[in-house]
CSV table of C-alpha atoms and ligand atoms in Angstrom, one decimal:
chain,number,residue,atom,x,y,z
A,1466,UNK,CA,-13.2,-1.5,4.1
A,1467,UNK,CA,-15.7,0.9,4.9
A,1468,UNK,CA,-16.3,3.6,2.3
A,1469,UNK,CA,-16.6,7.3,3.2
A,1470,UNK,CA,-17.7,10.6,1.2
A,1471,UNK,CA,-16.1,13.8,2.4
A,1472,UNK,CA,-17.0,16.9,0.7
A,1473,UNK,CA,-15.1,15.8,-3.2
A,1474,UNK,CA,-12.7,13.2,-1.5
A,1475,UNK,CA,-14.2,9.7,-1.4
A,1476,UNK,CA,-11.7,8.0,0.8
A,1477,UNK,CA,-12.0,4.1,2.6
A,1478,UNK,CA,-10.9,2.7,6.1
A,1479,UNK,CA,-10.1,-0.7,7.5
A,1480,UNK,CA,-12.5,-2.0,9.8
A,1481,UNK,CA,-10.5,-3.5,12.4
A,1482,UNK,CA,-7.6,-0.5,12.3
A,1483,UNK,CA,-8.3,2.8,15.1
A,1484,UNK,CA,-9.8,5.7,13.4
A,1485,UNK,CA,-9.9,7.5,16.6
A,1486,UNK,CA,-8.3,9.6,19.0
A,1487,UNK,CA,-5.8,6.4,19.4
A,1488,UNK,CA,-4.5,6.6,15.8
A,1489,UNK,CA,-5.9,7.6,12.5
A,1490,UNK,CA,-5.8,6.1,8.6
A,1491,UNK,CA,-7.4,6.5,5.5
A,1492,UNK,CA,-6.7,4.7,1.9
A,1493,UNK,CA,-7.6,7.4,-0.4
A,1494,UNK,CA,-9.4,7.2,-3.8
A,1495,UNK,CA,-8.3,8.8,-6.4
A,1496,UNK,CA,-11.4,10.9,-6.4
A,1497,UNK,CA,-11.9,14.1,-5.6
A,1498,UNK,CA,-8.3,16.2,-6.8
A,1499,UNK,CA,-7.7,18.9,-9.3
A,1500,UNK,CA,-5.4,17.1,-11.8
A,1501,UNK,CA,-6.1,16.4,-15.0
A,1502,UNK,CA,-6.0,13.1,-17.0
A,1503,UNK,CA,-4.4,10.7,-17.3
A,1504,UNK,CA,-3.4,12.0,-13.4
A,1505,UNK,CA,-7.4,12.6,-12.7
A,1506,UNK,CA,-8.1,13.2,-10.6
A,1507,UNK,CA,-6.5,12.5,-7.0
A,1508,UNK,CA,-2.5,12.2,-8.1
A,1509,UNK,CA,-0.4,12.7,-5.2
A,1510,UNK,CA,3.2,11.7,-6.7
A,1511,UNK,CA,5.5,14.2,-8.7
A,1512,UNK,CA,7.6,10.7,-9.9
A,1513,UNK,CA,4.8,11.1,-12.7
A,1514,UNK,CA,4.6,14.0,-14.9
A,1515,UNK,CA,1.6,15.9,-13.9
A,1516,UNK,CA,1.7,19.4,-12.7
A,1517,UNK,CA,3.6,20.6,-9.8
A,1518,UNK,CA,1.0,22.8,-8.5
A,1519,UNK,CA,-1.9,20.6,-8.8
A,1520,UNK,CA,0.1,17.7,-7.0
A,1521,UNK,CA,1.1,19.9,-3.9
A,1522,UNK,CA,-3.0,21.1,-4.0
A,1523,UNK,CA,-4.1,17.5,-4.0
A,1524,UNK,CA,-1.6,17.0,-1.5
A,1525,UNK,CA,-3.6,19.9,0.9
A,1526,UNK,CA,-6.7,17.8,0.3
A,1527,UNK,CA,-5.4,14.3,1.3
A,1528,UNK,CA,-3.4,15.7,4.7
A,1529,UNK,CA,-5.7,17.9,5.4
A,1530,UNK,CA,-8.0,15.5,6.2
A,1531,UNK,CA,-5.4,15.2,9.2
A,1532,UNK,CA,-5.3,18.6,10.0
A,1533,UNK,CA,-1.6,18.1,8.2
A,1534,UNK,CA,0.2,19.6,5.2
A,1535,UNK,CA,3.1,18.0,3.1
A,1536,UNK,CA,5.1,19.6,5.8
A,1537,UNK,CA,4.3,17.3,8.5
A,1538,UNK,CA,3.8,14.0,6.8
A,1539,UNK,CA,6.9,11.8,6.8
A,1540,UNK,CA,7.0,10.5,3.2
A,1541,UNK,CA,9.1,7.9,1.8
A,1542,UNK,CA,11.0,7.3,-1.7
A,1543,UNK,CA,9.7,3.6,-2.4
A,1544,UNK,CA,12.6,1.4,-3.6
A,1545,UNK,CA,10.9,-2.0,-3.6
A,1546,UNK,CA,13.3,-3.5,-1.1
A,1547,UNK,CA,12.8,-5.4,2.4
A,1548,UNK,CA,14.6,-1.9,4.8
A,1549,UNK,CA,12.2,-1.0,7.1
A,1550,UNK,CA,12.8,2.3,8.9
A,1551,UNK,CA,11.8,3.9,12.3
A,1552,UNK,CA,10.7,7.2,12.4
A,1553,UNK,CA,9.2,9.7,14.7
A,1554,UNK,CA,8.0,13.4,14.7
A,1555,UNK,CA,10.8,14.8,13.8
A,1556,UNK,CA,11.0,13.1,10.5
A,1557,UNK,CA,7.5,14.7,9.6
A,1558,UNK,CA,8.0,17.0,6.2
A,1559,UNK,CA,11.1,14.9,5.5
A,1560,UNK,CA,11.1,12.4,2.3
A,1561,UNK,CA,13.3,8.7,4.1
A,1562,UNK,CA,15.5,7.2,1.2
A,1563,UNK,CA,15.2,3.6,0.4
A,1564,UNK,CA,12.6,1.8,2.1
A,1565,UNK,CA,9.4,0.3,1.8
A,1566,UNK,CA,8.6,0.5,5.5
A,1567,UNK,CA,8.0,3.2,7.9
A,1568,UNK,CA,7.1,2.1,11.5
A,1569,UNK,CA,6.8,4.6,14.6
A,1570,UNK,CA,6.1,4.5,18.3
A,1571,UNK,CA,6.0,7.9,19.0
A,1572,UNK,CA,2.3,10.2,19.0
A,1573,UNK,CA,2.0,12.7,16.9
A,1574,UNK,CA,4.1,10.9,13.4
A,1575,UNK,CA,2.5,10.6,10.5
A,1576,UNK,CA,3.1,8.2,8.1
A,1577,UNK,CA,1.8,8.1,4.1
A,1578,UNK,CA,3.2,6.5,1.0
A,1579,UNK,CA,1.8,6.6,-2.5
A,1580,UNK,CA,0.1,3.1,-4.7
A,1581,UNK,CA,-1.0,2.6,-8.2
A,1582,UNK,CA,-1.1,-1.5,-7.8
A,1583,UNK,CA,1.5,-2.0,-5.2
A,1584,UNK,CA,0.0,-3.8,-1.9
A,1585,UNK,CA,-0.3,-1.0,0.9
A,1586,UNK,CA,0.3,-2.7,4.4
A,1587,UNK,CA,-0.7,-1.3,7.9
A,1588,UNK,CA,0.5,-2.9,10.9
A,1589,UNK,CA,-0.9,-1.8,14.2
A,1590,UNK,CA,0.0,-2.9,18.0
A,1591,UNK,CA,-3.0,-1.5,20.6
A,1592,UNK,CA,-0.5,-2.7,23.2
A,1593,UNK,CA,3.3,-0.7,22.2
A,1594,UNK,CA,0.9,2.2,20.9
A,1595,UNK,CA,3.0,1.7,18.0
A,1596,UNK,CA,1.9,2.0,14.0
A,1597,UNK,CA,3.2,0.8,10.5
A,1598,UNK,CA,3.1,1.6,7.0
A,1599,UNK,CA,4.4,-0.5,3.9
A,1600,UNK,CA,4.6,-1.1,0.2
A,1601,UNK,CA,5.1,-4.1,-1.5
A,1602,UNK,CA,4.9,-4.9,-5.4
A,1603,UNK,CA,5.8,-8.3,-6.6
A,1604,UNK,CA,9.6,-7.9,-5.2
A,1605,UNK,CA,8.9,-6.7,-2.0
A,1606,UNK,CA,6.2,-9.5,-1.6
A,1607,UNK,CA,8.8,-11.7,-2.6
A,1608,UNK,CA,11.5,-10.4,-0.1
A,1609,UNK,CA,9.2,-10.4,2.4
A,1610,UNK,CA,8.6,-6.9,3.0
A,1611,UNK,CA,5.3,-7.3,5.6
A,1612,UNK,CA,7.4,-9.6,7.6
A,1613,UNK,CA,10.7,-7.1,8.0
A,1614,UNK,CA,8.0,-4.9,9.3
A,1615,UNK,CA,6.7,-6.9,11.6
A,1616,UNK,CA,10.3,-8.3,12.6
A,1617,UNK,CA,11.3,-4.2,12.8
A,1618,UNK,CA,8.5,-3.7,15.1
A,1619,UNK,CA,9.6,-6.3,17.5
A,1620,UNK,CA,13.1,-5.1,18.0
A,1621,UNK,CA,12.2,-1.3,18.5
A,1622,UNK,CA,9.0,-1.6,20.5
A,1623,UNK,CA,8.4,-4.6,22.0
A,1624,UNK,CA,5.7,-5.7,19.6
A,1625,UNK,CA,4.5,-9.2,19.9
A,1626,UNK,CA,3.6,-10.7,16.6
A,1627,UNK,CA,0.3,-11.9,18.0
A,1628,UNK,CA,-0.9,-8.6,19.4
A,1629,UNK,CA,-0.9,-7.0,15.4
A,1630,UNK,CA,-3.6,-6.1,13.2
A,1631,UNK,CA,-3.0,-6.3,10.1
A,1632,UNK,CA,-4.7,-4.6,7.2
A,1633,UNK,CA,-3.8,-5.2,3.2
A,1634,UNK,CA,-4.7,-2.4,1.1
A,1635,UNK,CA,-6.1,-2.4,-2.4
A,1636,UNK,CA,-3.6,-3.3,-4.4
A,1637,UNK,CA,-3.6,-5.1,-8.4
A,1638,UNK,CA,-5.9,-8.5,-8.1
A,1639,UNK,CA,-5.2,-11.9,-9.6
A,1640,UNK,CA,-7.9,-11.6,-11.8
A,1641,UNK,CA,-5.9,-8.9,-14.0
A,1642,UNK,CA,-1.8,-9.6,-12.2
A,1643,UNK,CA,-0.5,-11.6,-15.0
A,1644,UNK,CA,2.8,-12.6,-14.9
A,1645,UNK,CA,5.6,-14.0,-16.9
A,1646,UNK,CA,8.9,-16.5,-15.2
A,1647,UNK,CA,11.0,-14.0,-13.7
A,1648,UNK,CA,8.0,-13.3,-11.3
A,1649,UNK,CA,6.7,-17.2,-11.5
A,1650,UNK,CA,10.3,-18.3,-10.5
A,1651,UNK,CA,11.0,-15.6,-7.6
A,1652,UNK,CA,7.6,-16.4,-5.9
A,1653,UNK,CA,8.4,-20.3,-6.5
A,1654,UNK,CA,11.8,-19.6,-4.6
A,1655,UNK,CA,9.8,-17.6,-2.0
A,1656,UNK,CA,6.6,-19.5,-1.3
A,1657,UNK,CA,5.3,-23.0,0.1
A,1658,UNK,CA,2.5,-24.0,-2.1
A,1659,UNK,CA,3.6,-21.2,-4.8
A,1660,UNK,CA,1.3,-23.0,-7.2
A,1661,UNK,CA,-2.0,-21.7,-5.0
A,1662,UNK,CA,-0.3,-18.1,-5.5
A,1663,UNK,CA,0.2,-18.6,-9.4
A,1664,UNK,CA,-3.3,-19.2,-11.0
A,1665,UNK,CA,-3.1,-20.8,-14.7
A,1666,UNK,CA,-4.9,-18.7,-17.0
A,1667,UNK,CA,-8.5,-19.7,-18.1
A,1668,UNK,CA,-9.2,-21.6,-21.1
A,1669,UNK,CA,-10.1,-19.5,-24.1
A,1670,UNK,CA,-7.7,-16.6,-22.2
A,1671,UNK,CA,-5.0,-15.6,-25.1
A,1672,UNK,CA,-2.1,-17.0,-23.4
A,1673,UNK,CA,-4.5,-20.1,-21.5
A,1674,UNK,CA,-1.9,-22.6,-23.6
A,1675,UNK,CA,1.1,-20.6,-22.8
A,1676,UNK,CA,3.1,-22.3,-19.8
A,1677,UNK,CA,5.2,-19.5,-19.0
A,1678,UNK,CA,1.6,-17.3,-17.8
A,1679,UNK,CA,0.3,-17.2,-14.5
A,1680,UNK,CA,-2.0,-14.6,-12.5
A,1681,UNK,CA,-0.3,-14.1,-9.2
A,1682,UNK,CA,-2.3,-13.7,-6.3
A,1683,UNK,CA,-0.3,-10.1,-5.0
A,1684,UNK,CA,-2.6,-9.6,-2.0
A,1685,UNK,CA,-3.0,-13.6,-0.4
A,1686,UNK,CA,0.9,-13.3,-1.1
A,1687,UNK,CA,1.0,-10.4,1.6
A,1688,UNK,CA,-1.6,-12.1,3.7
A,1689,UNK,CA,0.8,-14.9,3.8
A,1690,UNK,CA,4.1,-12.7,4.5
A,1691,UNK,CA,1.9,-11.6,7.5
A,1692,UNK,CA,0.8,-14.9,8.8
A,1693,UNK,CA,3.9,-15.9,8.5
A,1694,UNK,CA,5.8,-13.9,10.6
A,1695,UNK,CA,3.0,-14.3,13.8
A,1696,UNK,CA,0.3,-12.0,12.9
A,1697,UNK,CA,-2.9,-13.3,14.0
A,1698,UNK,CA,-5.7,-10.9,12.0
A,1699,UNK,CA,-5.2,-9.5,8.8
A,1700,UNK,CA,-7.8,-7.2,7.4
A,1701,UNK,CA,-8.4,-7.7,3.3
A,1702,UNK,CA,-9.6,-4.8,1.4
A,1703,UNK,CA,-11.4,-6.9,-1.5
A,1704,UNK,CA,-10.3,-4.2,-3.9
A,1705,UNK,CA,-8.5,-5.1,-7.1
A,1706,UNK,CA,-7.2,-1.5,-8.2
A,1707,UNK,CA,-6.6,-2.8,-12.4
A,1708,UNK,CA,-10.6,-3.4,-12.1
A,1709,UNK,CA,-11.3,-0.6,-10.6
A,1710,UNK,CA,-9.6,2.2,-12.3
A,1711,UNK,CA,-12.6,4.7,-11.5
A,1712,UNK,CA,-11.9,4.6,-7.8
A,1713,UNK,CA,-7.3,3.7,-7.5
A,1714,UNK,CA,-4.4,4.4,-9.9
A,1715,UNK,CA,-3.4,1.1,-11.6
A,1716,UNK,CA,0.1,1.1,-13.3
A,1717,UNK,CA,-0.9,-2.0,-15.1
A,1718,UNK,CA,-4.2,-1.4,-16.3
A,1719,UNK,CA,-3.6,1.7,-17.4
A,1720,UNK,CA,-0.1,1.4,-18.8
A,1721,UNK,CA,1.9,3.5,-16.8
A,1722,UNK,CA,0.3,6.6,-17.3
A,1723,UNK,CA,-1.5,7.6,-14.2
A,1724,UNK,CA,-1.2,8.9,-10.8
A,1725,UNK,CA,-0.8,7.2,-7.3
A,1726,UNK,CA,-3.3,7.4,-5.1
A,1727,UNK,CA,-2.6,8.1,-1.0
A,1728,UNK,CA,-2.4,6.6,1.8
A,1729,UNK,CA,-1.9,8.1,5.3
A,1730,UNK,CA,-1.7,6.0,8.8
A,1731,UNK,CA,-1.4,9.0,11.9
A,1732,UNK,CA,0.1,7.9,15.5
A,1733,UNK,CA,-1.9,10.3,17.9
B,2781,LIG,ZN1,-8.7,-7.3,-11.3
């Protein structure tokens, strides 16, 4: 990811996605907002109890960048499913129940959802002109969230699988992801090879004798969703947000209290 410094906002972008008059995205840090701890100082969600006001003025900040307001951003209530919705400029301003992906065809749609550790996916298809945007914690990795994008984008616009870049956002690492069975035996049911997802802890590590333990790897996960369902070239960001709690919102590492940071992905 390359990392940029705009005025306060210190904000990242994918390599191999458009940042130009095709389409336009950015991963935001959770640098350069007006709220206050433990919300400092980015926080773009009101699910968390930081102040109304200082949300919808971090808000301005982050879609502004876009020459956009909450207004015309289509935003999505995150449910940790597999539904995949498509939406176009009508939607902007609007808040799309229950799903975890928003993909669109049509210029001029914005797209942004809201991370503290969940994986943020981008899909983009230079040949439909057609964009993505998902979220997928351990249960939408697990129910294959990526690939009902991918699968969504087919049916509405043509997209072939092979055409797609892909990009996986920062997201909680498997140096710090540690797990207990429900999550071992869901990605066991969901994975070849689940052992190279579930890392055994390290010896010396509190729990390195414990067998019900692993560290799940949350991003190769996604990388695999992807790869599975035809995409060629996926994009890593290299960022484990529980490490780096001065730049992204972790949920973990920070035990629940905190903020989400943004993301925004802009069909022009
Ligand atoms: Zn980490």
């Amino acid at each position: 990811m390359i990392s940029i410094q705009h005025d306060d906002l210190h904000y990242f972008r994918f390599d191999g996605l458009p940042h130009n008059g095709v389409a336009q995205h950015a991963v935001f840090s959770r640098q350069g907002g007006v709220s206050s701890a433990p919300f400092n100082s980015l926080n773009m969600s009101m699910s968390v109890p930081d102040e109304r006001d200082r949300v919808y003025a971090n808000r301005r900040r982050v879609y502004g960048l876009f020459g956009r307001d909450t207004e015309t951003v289509v935003h999505a209530h995150l449910v940790h499913g597999d539904t995949v919705a498509r939406v176009t400029q009508a939607d902007n301003g609007t808040w799309v129940e229950h799903v975890d992906g928003l993909i669109t065809n049509q210029p001029g749609t914005v797209l942004s959802m809201n991370f503290a550790d969940c994986t943020p996916i981008f899909l983009y298809d230079p040949r439909r002109h057609a964009i993505g945007l998902g979220h997928a914690g351990w249960r939408g990795t697990v129910v294959d969230l990526p690939g009902a994008m991918v699968r969504a984008m087919t049916e509405h616009f043509g997209s072939d699988p092979a055409d797609l870049v892909a990009a996986v956002g920062p997201c909680i690492g498997p140096c710090c992801y540690e797990v207990g069975e429900v999550v071992i035996s869901a990605v066991e049911s969901a994975f070849d090879r689940p052992e190279t997802l579930l890392r055994l802890p390290d010896a010396g590590h509190k729990r390195a004798h414990d067998n019900d333990h692993r560290f799940f790897d949350l991003p190769e996960a996604n990388r695999r969703n992807l790869q599975n369902a035809g995409v060629k070239t996926v994009e890593m960001s290299g960022h484990c947000t529980a490490c780096r709690t001065d730049l992204f919102f972790s949920h973990r590492a920070e035990k629940g209290k905190t903020g989400r940071f943004g993301t925004v992905f802009a069909l022009l």
